[in-house]
Short mmCIF file of C-alpha atoms in Angstrom, two decimals:
data_model
loop_
_atom_site.label_atom_id
_atom_site.label_comp_id
_atom_site.label_asym_id
_atom_site.label_seq_id
_atom_site.Cartn_x
_atom_site.Cartn_y
_atom_site.Cartn_z
CA MET A 1 -96.00 -49.92 37.21
CA ASN A 2 -99.19 -49.66 35.20
CA SER A 3 -100.15 -46.44 37.00
CA ILE A 4 -96.81 -44.87 36.05
CA ALA A 5 -97.29 -45.94 32.46
CA ASN A 6 -100.77 -44.45 32.41
CA GLU A 7 -99.44 -41.12 33.70
CA LEU A 8 -96.97 -40.96 30.80
CA THR A 9 -99.54 -41.75 28.13
CA GLU A 10 -100.61 -39.04 25.73
CA ASN A 11 -103.32 -36.63 26.85
CA LYS A 12 -106.14 -35.24 24.73
CA THR A 13 -103.89 -32.73 22.98
CA GLY A 14 -101.45 -35.45 21.92
CA GLU A 15 -98.61 -34.21 24.15
CA LEU A 16 -96.95 -36.09 26.96
CA LYS A 17 -97.87 -34.82 30.40
CA LEU A 18 -94.25 -35.16 31.45
CA TYR A 19 -93.14 -32.83 28.67
CA LYS A 20 -95.74 -30.24 29.64
CA GLU A 21 -94.54 -30.18 33.24
CA LEU A 22 -90.83 -29.82 32.42
CA GLU A 23 -89.79 -26.61 30.68
CA PHE A 24 -86.18 -25.52 30.26
CA GLU A 25 -84.89 -22.04 29.50
CA LEU A 26 -82.58 -22.21 26.47
CA VAL A 27 -79.88 -19.76 25.48
CA PRO A 28 -81.30 -17.41 22.83
CA GLY A 29 -79.61 -17.19 19.46
CA ASP A 30 -76.21 -18.67 18.65
CA ASN A 31 -74.94 -20.79 21.57
CA LEU A 32 -71.28 -20.47 20.49
CA SER A 33 -71.31 -16.67 20.46
CA PHE A 34 -73.02 -16.66 23.87
CA VAL A 35 -70.29 -18.84 25.38
CA GLN A 36 -67.57 -16.66 23.88
CA GLN A 37 -69.13 -13.60 25.53
CA VAL A 38 -69.58 -14.94 29.06
CA ALA A 39 -66.91 -17.67 29.48
CA ASP A 40 -63.17 -17.40 30.01
CA VAL A 41 -60.87 -20.41 30.30
CA LYS A 42 -57.52 -18.61 30.09
CA SER A 43 -57.94 -16.06 32.92
CA GLU A 44 -57.32 -13.19 30.52
CA ARG A 45 -60.43 -11.16 31.36
CA ASN A 46 -63.30 -10.90 33.80
CA ALA A 47 -66.19 -13.13 32.80
CA LEU A 48 -69.44 -14.49 34.22
CA ILE A 49 -68.14 -18.05 33.80
CA LYS A 50 -64.50 -18.49 34.78
CA ALA A 51 -62.89 -21.93 34.60
CA ALA A 52 -60.82 -22.66 37.73
CA HIS A 53 -58.43 -25.56 37.30
CA GLY A 54 -54.98 -26.73 38.38
CA THR A 55 -52.81 -29.81 38.02
CA THR A 56 -49.34 -31.09 37.17
CA THR A 57 -48.71 -33.62 34.42
CA LEU A 58 -45.49 -34.44 32.58
CA ALA A 59 -44.05 -36.85 30.07
CA PHE A 60 -40.67 -37.23 28.41
CA LYS A 61 -38.86 -39.55 26.05
CA PHE A 62 -35.72 -41.32 27.16
CA ARG A 63 -33.48 -44.16 26.03
CA GLU A 64 -35.94 -46.92 26.99
CA GLY A 65 -39.27 -45.36 26.02
CA VAL A 66 -41.58 -42.69 27.44
CA LEU A 67 -42.11 -41.88 31.12
CA VAL A 68 -45.50 -40.37 32.07
CA ALA A 69 -46.25 -38.96 35.53
CA THR A 70 -49.11 -36.97 37.08
CA ASP A 71 -50.40 -35.80 40.40
CA SER A 72 -53.96 -36.64 41.54
CA ARG A 73 -55.51 -33.47 43.01
CA ALA A 74 -58.69 -31.96 41.56
CA THR A 75 -59.67 -28.46 42.67
CA MET A 76 -62.71 -26.20 42.37
CA GLY A 77 -61.19 -22.77 42.80
CA ASN A 78 -59.65 -22.75 46.28
CA VAL A 79 -61.44 -25.95 47.31
CA ILE A 80 -59.81 -29.39 47.02
CA ALA A 81 -62.46 -31.59 45.41
CA SER A 82 -60.51 -34.84 45.34
CA GLN A 83 -57.04 -36.23 46.04
CA GLU A 84 -57.53 -39.44 44.05
CA VAL A 85 -58.17 -38.41 40.44
CA LYS A 86 -56.66 -40.66 37.80
CA LYS A 87 -55.22 -38.24 35.26
CA VAL A 88 -53.81 -40.88 32.93
CA ILE A 89 -56.13 -42.29 30.27
CA GLU A 90 -55.23 -45.80 29.10
CA ILE A 91 -56.19 -45.56 25.43
CA ASN A 92 -54.85 -48.95 24.33
CA ASP A 93 -51.96 -51.33 25.03
CA ARG A 94 -49.37 -48.93 23.55
CA LEU A 95 -50.99 -45.53 24.02
CA LEU A 96 -51.63 -43.25 27.01
CA GLY A 97 -53.19 -39.82 27.43
CA THR A 98 -52.92 -37.29 30.27
CA MET A 99 -55.51 -34.85 31.60
CA ALA A 100 -54.95 -31.17 32.42
CA GLY A 101 -57.60 -28.46 32.43
CA GLY A 102 -61.29 -29.10 32.93
CA ALA A 103 -61.80 -32.62 34.28
CA ALA A 104 -65.04 -33.17 32.35
CA ASP A 105 -63.59 -31.96 29.03
CA CYS A 106 -60.42 -34.07 29.32
CA SER A 107 -62.26 -37.18 30.46
CA TYR A 108 -64.88 -36.96 27.72
CA TRP A 109 -62.55 -36.23 24.82
CA GLY A 110 -60.11 -38.81 26.11
CA ARG A 111 -62.84 -41.43 25.87
CA VAL A 112 -63.75 -40.20 22.41
CA LEU A 113 -60.12 -40.60 21.36
CA GLY A 114 -60.08 -44.12 22.80
CA MET A 115 -63.15 -44.99 20.76
CA GLU A 116 -61.64 -43.59 17.55
CA CYS A 117 -58.38 -45.49 18.12
CA ARG A 118 -60.29 -48.73 18.65
CA LEU A 119 -62.30 -48.18 15.47
CA TYR A 120 -59.05 -47.56 13.57
CA GLN A 121 -57.67 -50.81 14.93
CA LEU A 122 -60.76 -52.77 13.86
CA ARG A 123 -60.78 -51.27 10.36
CA ASN A 124 -57.04 -51.57 9.67
CA LYS A 125 -56.13 -54.64 11.76
CA LYS A 126 -53.29 -52.76 13.47
CA LEU A 127 -52.76 -50.28 16.29
CA ILE A 128 -52.89 -46.59 15.46
CA SER A 129 -49.66 -44.57 15.53
CA VAL A 130 -49.04 -41.93 18.16
CA ALA A 131 -48.97 -39.18 15.54
CA ALA A 132 -52.29 -40.29 14.02
CA ALA A 133 -53.98 -40.51 17.42
CA SER A 134 -52.89 -36.99 18.35
CA LYS A 135 -54.03 -35.70 14.95
CA ILE A 136 -57.49 -37.23 15.44
CA LEU A 137 -57.79 -35.49 18.81
CA ALA A 138 -56.66 -32.15 17.36
CA ASN A 139 -59.12 -32.43 14.47
CA VAL A 140 -62.03 -33.27 16.78
CA VAL A 141 -61.49 -30.38 19.21
CA TYR A 142 -60.85 -27.93 16.34
CA ARG A 143 -64.58 -28.00 15.64
CA TYR A 144 -65.17 -26.62 19.15
CA LYS A 145 -62.40 -24.02 19.13
CA GLY A 146 -63.46 -20.92 21.07
CA SER A 147 -66.50 -22.61 22.61
CA GLY A 148 -65.18 -22.71 26.18
CA LEU A 149 -63.35 -26.04 26.26
CA SER A 150 -60.50 -26.24 28.78
CA MET A 151 -58.10 -29.03 27.88
CA GLY A 152 -54.37 -29.64 27.64
CA MET A 153 -53.63 -33.30 26.91
CA MET A 154 -50.50 -35.25 26.11
CA VAL A 155 -50.61 -38.35 23.95
CA ALA A 156 -47.69 -40.71 24.60
CA GLY A 157 -46.99 -44.15 23.21
CA TRP A 158 -44.89 -46.51 21.16
CA ASP A 159 -45.43 -47.39 17.49
CA ASP A 160 -43.43 -48.57 14.48
CA LYS A 161 -41.29 -45.41 14.63
CA GLY A 162 -40.44 -45.88 18.30
CA PRO A 163 -41.49 -43.67 21.23
CA GLY A 164 -43.84 -40.81 20.45
CA LEU A 165 -45.02 -37.80 22.45
CA TYR A 166 -47.50 -35.08 21.42
CA TYR A 167 -49.30 -32.20 23.12
CA VAL A 168 -52.84 -31.23 22.07
CA ASP A 169 -54.97 -28.49 23.65
CA SER A 170 -58.50 -27.15 23.33
CA ASP A 171 -57.38 -24.62 20.69
CA ALA A 172 -56.40 -27.60 18.50
CA GLN A 173 -52.72 -26.73 18.89
CA ARG A 174 -50.65 -29.87 18.27
CA LEU A 175 -46.94 -30.06 19.14
CA THR A 176 -44.34 -32.78 19.38
CA ASN A 177 -41.21 -32.73 21.51
CA ASP A 178 -39.07 -34.91 23.77
CA LEU A 179 -40.45 -33.33 26.95
CA PHE A 180 -43.71 -31.68 28.05
CA SER A 181 -45.25 -30.57 31.31
CA VAL A 182 -48.81 -29.24 31.47
CA GLY A 183 -50.83 -27.62 34.25
CA SER A 184 -50.58 -24.96 36.93
CA GLY A 185 -47.59 -26.73 38.50
CA SER A 186 -45.75 -27.18 35.21
CA THR A 187 -43.43 -24.21 35.77
CA PHE A 188 -42.08 -25.86 38.93
CA ALA A 189 -41.85 -29.25 37.21
CA TYR A 190 -39.95 -27.67 34.30
CA GLY A 191 -37.43 -26.27 36.78
CA VAL A 192 -36.48 -29.81 37.81
CA LEU A 193 -36.77 -31.31 34.33
CA ASP A 194 -34.68 -28.65 32.59
CA ALA A 195 -31.93 -29.05 35.18
CA HIS A 196 -31.66 -32.85 35.10
CA TYR A 197 -33.30 -34.19 31.93
CA LYS A 198 -31.20 -35.99 29.36
CA TYR A 199 -32.28 -38.49 26.73
CA ASP A 200 -29.63 -41.07 27.61
CA MET A 201 -31.17 -42.11 30.94
CA GLY A 202 -31.92 -45.54 32.33
CA LEU A 203 -35.36 -46.49 33.64
CA GLU A 204 -34.63 -45.96 37.33
CA GLU A 205 -33.06 -42.56 36.70
CA ALA A 206 -36.06 -41.54 34.58
CA LYS A 207 -38.49 -42.65 37.28
CA ASP A 208 -36.61 -40.68 39.92
CA LEU A 209 -36.60 -37.56 37.74
CA ALA A 210 -40.35 -37.78 37.08
CA ARG A 211 -41.04 -38.43 40.76
CA ARG A 212 -38.93 -35.47 41.86
CA ALA A 213 -40.53 -33.14 39.29
CA ILE A 214 -44.06 -34.01 40.37
CA TYR A 215 -43.15 -33.78 44.05
CA HIS A 216 -41.57 -30.32 43.76
CA ALA A 217 -44.58 -29.10 41.72
CA THR A 218 -47.01 -30.31 44.38
CA HIS A 219 -44.87 -28.75 47.11
CA ARG A 220 -44.96 -25.29 45.51
CA ASP A 221 -48.32 -25.33 43.68
CA ALA A 222 -51.40 -25.34 45.92
CA TYR A 223 -53.54 -26.73 43.09
CA SER A 224 -51.41 -29.87 42.73
CA GLY A 225 -51.01 -32.68 45.22
CA GLY A 226 -52.22 -36.09 46.33
CA ILE A 227 -50.23 -38.96 44.88
CA VAL A 228 -47.67 -39.51 42.14
CA ARG A 229 -48.91 -41.80 39.37
CA MET A 230 -46.25 -43.07 36.94
CA TYR A 231 -46.32 -45.09 33.73
CA TRP A 232 -43.51 -46.39 31.56
CA VAL A 233 -44.33 -46.90 27.87
CA HIS A 234 -41.96 -49.27 26.04
CA LYS A 235 -41.95 -51.41 22.90
CA ASP A 236 -44.05 -54.18 24.49
CA GLY A 237 -46.70 -51.91 26.02
CA TRP A 238 -46.97 -49.81 29.17
CA VAL A 239 -46.34 -50.51 32.85
CA ALA A 240 -48.13 -48.76 35.73
CA TYR A 241 -46.13 -48.30 38.92
CA PRO A 242 -47.38 -48.26 42.53
CA LEU A 243 -48.81 -44.96 43.74
CA GLU A 244 -46.64 -42.76 45.97
CA ASP A 245 -47.97 -40.20 48.45
CA VAL A 246 -46.32 -36.80 47.96
CA SER A 247 -46.45 -36.09 51.71
CA GLU A 248 -44.17 -39.09 52.30
CA LEU A 249 -41.85 -38.00 49.49
CA TYR A 250 -41.32 -34.72 51.37
CA TYR A 251 -39.44 -36.53 54.14
CA GLN A 252 -37.64 -38.72 51.60
CA TYR A 253 -36.20 -35.70 49.80
CA HIS A 254 -35.58 -33.77 53.02
CA PRO A 255 -33.88 -36.33 55.31
CA GLU A 256 -32.74 -33.60 57.69
CA ILE A 257 -36.38 -33.11 58.75
CA GLU A 258 -37.62 -35.64 61.28
CA ILE A 259 -41.23 -36.56 61.97
CA THR A 260 -41.92 -35.76 65.60
CA ASN A 261 -44.90 -36.21 67.87
CA ALA A 262 -46.05 -32.95 69.43
CA ALA A 263 -47.07 -34.78 72.62
CA ASP A 264 -43.49 -36.00 73.11
CA SER A 265 -42.06 -32.51 72.65
CA PRO A 266 -44.44 -30.07 74.35
CA LEU A 267 -44.08 -26.40 73.64
CA THR A 268 -42.41 -24.50 76.49
CA VAL A 269 -42.56 -20.77 76.96
CA ASN A 270 -40.02 -18.97 79.11
CA ALA A 271 -41.51 -16.55 81.58
CA ALA A 272 -40.66 -12.92 81.08
#
């Protein structure tokens, strides 16, 4: 230990040896303008740095609160990086966030939002409202608008005004509505939601709708898959439901298809 400490002591010139050995090439000039030139997160042009991302997340209000559901697949271009990503951020006892876009951006800014909501609670002795939480997130990411962030988050919860649902993205766009779906599989999820969504639903009907929407998105979108993760936000907090494998849901929603063993039914070819 002493030898390591001696190696890190100052040399005759007053500089650390470690600092002299490590040299990093920095981006010349304005970092923001450099990122805007070489990065593209919306697939609108060819760029040196192109963000590849895909997911399916959704949330909607209904009679008994807010239902939040996501898939769990993380991709790097055409490569599946993980099937077990938790895309729901538990901000506090009444507030949830969802992740869509760059995993690092969503995870980091989700934690920042959690910190800000906790500080608000300590200062004001009460939980933050859904609208205020989403506004904090929008204000924070506005400072980095155009700098290459890739993020589309939903903030869902329950406060004094009842159920709340907001969408915030990396361009600091902030919207509120009764229903949102975000990610590469959102178009398929919207097809199910638009056909069957109604506000006056019970809990079980809402859960089935969210489950079906996520399943159909994962079935048609190669960048979505894994498991269905569902949360119900109500006046007393939120409830997390058991995870459901989308591959098993396929046979649940297509009962006419039977699982067979290839060894029991060998392929036969008729001779010409």
